[in-house]
Coordinates of C-alpha atoms in Angstrom, one line a residue:
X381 CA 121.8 86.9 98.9
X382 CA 123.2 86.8 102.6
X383 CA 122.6 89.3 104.8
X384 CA 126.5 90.5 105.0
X385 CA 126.0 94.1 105.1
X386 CA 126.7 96.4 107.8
X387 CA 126.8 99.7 106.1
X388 CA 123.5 100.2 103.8
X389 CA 123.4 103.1 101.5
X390 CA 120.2 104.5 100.5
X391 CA 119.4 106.8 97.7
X392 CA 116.2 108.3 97.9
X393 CA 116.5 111.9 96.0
X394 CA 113.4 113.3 94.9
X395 CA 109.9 114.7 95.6
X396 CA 108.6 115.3 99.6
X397 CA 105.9 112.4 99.1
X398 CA 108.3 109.7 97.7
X399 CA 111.4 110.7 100.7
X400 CA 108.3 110.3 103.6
X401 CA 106.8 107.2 102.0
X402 CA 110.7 105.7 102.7
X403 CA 110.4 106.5 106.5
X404 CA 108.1 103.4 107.4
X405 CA 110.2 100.9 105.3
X406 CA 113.2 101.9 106.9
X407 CA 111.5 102.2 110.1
X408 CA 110.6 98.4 110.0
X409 CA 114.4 97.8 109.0
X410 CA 115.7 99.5 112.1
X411 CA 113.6 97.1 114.1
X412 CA 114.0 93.8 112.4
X413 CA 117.9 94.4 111.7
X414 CA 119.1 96.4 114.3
X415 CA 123.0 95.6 114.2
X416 CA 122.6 97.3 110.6
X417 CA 123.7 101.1 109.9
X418 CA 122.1 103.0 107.1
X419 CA 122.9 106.0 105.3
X420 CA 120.7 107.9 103.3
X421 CA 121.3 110.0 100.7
X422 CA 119.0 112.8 100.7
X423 CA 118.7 116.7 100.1
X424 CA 119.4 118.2 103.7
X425 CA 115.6 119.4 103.8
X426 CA 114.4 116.1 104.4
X427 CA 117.1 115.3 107.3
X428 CA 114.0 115.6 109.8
X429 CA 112.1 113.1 108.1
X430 CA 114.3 110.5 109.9
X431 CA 115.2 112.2 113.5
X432 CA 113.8 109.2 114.8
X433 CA 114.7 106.3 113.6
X434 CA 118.0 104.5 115.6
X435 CA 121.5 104.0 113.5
X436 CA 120.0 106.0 110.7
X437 CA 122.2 108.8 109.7
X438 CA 121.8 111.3 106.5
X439 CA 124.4 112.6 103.8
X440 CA 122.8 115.5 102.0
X441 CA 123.2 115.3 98.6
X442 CA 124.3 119.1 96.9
X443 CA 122.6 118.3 93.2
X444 CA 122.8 121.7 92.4
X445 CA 126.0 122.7 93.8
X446 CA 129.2 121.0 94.5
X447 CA 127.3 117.5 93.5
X448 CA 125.9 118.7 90.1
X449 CA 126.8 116.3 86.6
X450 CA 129.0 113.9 86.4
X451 CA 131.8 114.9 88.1
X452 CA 129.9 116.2 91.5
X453 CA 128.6 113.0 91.0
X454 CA 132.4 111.2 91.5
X455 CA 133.1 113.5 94.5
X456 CA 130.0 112.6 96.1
X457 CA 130.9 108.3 95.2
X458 CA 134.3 109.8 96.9
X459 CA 132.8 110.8 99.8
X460 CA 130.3 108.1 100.6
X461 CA 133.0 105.3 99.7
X462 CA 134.7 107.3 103.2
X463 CA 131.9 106.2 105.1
X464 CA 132.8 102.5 104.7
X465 CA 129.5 101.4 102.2
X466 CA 129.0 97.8 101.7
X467 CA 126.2 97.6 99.7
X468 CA 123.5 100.3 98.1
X469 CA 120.0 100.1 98.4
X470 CA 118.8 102.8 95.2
X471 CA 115.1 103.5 95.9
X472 CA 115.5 106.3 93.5
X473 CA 116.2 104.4 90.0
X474 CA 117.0 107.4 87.6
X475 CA 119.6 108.7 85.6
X476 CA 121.5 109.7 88.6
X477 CA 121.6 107.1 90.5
X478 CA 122.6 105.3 87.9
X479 CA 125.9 107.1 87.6
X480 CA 126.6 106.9 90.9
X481 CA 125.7 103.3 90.2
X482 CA 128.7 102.8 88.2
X483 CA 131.8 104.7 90.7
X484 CA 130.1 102.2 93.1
X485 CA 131.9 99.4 90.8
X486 CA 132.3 96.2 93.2
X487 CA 129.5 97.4 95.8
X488 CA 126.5 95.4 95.4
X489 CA 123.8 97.7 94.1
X490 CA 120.4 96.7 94.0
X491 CA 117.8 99.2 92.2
X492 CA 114.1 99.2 92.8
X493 CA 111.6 98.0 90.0
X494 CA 109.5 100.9 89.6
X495 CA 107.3 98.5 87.5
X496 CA 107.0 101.1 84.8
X497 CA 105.3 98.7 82.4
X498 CA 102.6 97.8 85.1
X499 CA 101.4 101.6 85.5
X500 CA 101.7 102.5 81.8
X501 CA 98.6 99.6 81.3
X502 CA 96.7 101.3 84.1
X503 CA 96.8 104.7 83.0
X504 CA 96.4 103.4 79.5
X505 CA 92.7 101.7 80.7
X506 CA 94.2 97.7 79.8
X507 CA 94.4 97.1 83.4
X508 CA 92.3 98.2 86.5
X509 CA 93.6 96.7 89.4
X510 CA 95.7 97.1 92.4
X511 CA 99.6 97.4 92.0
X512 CA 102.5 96.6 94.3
X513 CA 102.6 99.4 96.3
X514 CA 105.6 101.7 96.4
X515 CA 106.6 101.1 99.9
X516 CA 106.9 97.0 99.2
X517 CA 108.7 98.2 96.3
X518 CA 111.3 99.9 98.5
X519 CA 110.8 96.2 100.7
X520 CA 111.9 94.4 97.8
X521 CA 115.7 96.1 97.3
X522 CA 116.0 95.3 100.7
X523 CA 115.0 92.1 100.4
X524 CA 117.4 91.2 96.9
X525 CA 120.3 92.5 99.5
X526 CA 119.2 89.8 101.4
X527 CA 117.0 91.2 104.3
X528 CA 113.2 90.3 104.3
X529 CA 111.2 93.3 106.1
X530 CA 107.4 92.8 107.6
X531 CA 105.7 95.7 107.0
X532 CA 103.2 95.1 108.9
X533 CA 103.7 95.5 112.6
X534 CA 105.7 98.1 113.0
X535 CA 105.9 100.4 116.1
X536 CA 105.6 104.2 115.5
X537 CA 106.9 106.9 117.5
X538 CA 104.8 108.7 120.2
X539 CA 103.2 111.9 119.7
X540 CA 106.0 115.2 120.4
X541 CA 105.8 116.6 122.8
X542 CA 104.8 120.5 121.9
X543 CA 106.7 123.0 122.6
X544 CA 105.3 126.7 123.8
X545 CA 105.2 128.1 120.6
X546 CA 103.4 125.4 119.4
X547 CA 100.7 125.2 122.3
X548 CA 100.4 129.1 121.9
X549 CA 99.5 128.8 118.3
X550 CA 96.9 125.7 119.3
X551 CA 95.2 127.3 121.7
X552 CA 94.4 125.1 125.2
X553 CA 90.8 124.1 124.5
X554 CA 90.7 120.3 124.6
X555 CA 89.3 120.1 121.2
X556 CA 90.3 116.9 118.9
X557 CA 92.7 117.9 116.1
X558 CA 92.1 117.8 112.0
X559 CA 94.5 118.2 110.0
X560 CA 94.0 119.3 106.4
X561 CA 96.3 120.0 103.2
X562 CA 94.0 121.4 100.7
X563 CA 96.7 121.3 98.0
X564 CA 98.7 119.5 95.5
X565 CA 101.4 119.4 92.8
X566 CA 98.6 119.3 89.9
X567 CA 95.2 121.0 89.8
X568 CA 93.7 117.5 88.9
X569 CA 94.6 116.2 92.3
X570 CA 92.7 118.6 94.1
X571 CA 89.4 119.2 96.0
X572 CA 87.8 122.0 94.7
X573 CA 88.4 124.7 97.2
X574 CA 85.0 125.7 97.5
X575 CA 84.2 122.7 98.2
X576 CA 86.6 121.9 100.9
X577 CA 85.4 125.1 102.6
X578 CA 82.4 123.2 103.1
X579 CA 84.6 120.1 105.0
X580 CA 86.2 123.5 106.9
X581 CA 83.0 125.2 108.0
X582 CA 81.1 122.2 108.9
X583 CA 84.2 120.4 110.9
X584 CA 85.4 123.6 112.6
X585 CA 82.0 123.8 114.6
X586 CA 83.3 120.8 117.0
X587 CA 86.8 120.1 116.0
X588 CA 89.9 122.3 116.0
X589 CA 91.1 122.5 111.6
X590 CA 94.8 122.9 111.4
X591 CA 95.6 124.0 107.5
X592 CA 98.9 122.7 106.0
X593 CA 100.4 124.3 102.7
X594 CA 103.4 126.2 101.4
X595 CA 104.2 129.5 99.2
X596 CA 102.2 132.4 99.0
X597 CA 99.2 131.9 96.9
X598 CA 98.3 128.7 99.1
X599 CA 98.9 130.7 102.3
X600 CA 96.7 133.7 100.6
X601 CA 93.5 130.7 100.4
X602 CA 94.6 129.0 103.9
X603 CA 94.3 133.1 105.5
X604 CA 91.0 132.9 103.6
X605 CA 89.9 129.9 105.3
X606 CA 91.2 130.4 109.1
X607 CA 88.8 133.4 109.2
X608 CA 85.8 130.9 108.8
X609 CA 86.3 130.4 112.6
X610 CA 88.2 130.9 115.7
X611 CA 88.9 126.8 115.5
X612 CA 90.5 126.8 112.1
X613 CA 94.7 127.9 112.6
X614 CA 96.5 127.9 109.1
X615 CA 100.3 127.2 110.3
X616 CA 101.7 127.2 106.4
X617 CA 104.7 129.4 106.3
X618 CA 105.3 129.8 110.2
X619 CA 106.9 126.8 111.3
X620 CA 110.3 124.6 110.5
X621 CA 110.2 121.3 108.8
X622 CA 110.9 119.8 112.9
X623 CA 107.7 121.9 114.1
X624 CA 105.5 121.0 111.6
X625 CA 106.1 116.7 112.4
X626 CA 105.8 117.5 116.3
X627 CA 102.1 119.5 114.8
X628 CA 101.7 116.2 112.4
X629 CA 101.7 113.9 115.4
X630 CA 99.5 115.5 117.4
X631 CA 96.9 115.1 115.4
X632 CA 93.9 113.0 115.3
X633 CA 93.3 112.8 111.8
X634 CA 94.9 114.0 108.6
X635 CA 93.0 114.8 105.5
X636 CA 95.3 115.5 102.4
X637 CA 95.3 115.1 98.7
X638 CA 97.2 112.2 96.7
X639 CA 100.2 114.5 98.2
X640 CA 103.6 115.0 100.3
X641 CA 101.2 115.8 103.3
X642 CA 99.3 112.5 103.5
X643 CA 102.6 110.9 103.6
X644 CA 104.1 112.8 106.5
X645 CA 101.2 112.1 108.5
X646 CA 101.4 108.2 107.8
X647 CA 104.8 108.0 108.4
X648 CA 104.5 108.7 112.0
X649 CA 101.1 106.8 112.7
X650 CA 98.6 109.3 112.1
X651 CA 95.6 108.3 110.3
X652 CA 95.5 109.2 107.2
X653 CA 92.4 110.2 104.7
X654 CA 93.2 111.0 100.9
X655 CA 91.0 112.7 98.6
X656 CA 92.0 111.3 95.2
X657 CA 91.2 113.0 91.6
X658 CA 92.5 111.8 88.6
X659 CA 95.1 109.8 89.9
X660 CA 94.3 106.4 91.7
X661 CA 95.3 104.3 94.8
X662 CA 95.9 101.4 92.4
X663 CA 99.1 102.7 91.2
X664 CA 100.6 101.7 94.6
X665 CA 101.0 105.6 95.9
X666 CA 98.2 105.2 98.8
X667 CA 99.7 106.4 102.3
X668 CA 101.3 103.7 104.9
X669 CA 99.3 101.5 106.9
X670 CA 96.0 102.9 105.9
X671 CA 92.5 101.2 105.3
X672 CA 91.5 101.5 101.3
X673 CA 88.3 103.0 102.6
X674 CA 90.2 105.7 104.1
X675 CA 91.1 106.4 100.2
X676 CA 88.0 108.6 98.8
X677 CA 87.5 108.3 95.2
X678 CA 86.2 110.4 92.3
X679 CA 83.5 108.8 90.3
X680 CA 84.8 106.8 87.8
X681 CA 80.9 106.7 86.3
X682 CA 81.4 110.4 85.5
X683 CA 85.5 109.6 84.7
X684 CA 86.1 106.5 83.2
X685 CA 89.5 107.7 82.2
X686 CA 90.7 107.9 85.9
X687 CA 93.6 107.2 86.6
X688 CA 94.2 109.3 83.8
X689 CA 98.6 109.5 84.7
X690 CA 100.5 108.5 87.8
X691 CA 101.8 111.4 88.9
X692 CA 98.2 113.0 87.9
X693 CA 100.3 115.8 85.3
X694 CA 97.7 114.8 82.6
X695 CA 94.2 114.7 82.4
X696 CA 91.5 115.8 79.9
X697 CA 90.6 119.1 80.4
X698 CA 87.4 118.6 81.7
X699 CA 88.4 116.0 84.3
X700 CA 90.4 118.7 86.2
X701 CA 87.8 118.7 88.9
X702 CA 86.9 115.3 89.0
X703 CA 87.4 114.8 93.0
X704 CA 84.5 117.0 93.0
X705 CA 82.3 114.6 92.5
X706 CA 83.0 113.3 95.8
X707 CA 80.5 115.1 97.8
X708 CA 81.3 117.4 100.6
X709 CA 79.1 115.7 102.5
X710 CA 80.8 112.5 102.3
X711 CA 84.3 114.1 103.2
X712 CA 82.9 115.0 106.3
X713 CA 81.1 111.7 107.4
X714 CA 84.5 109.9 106.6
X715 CA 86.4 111.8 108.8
X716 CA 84.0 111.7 111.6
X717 CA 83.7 108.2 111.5
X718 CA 87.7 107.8 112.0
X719 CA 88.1 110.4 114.6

């Protein structure tokens, strides 16, 4: 297909991690087609995700109020049809989208293959092996729509500059800067937190430990680790979704879980290390633009099931601390060795 369009659409409502992982993709699209507007349709939390990327705008989507079922669903075709849409780029692919799919009736819409039957083998044990990964995923709509993207030089953004608050709540010693979300949707994804207060302790003795997370029992645990040391600042629950990318890119290194954090980081350069559990890089989920050794794996000696589901919601009850078997130790030497 031609590259005719001027007005893209782009559907990306869902989970922190998936709307982040969008950001490079479109990033190398604003670069390589720049005479090109896109609009994507997102919830209004994510709008800061794309502050910086040139003739993107955002249309939040209201799923649970005046765009709820199918008839919010018409309005919102209503509205976006306003906006002069010539052709829709659903990186989404659900039972949504696929309404909106059909008001869009004489729009070309091209859906992403979420390669379904793919990650069912892998999860299943018949295959073990590296997937497309989800952002050339979101490449190839954009490429059936007839624009080929190069994912692999793109520019990213400089570092924010920090505002007061934030250099208050850093503190002015020239220390480097670790990032570290200790948390994720599933227990199965996650570092055992005694464990991680290991990577803390040992890491906070040269390096200043900024701790990501949200809601109160994470920020409970976070308060429990800041008062290893005077270097370790939890920030969960104090700043805006803007702050906390200006802290993102300021960092030297982020160390998350197979989660929304890892993503953030990536999508504004940052390096990125991922402690993985029972999920698995294979399934095409790793963060952008990262070496696979940044990806630290639990042992698949001790779990040959791994990865035991995508999204890692299942797992046999005694493989819910399977990235434990990744050794503290090792966590730390990783993160030196980057930084």
């Amino acid at each position: 297909m031609p590259n005719i369009s001027k007005h893209i659409l782009v559907i990306r409502l869902s989970a922190m991690g998936d709307v982040a992982m969008t950001v490079p993709v479109l990033r190398a699209f604003t670069q390589q087609y720049p005479e090109v507007k896109i609009t994507v349709l997102t919830r209004a939390f994510f709008i800061p995700f794309f502050r910086d990327l040139p003739n993107v705008a955002v249309f939040p989507a209201e799923v649970k109020g005046m765009h709820k079922g199918v008839f919010g669903l018409y309005r919102l075709s209503r509205q976006l049809k306003k906006l002069g849409i010539d052709a829709v780029a659903d990186l989404h692919n659900v039972l949504r989208s696929h309404i909106l799919k059909i008001f869009f009736l004489g729009v070309p819409v091209i859906q992403i293959n979420k390669g379904r039957t793919e990650k069912k083998a892998l999860i299943s044990g018949k295959i073990f092996q590296q997937l497309k990964t989800t952002h050339q995923r979101y490449a190839d709509v954009f490429e059936a729509l007839g624009y080929t993207l190069d994912l692999s030089n793109l520019n990213f953004p400089k570092p924010s500059v920090l505002d007061e608050k934030l250099q208050t709540l850093l503190g002015k010693e020239p220390k480097k800067r670790i990032g570290i979300a200790p948390f994720a949707a599933h227990q199965g994804k996650m570092y055992p937190l005694d464990l991680m207060k290991v990577v803390i302790e040992t890491l906070s003795k040269d390096y200043k430990i900024i701790l990501f997370g949200g809601g109160q029992k994470e920020i409970d645990v976070l308060n429990g680790f800041e008062s290893i040391s005077e270097n370790v600042i939890n920030v969960a629950g104090k700043l805006s979704l803007n702050e906390e990318l200006d802290l993102i890119s300021n960092l030297d290194v982020m160390l998350s879980m197979d989660s929304g954090n890892g993503h953030m980081a990536a999508m504004l350069g940052v390096k990125v290390i991922t402690i993985w559990g029972v999920t698995h890089p294979f399934a095409g989920f790793a963060p952008f633009n990262q070496p696979d050794d940044y990806c630290l794996l639990s042992d698949r000696n001790q779990f040959p099931d791994i990865p035991t589901s995508i999204y890692g919601n299942r797992y046999p009850e005694n493989y819910k601390n399977a990235a434990g078997s990744i050794t503290p130790q090792k966590v730390v030497e990783k993160i030196m060795s980057v930084i």
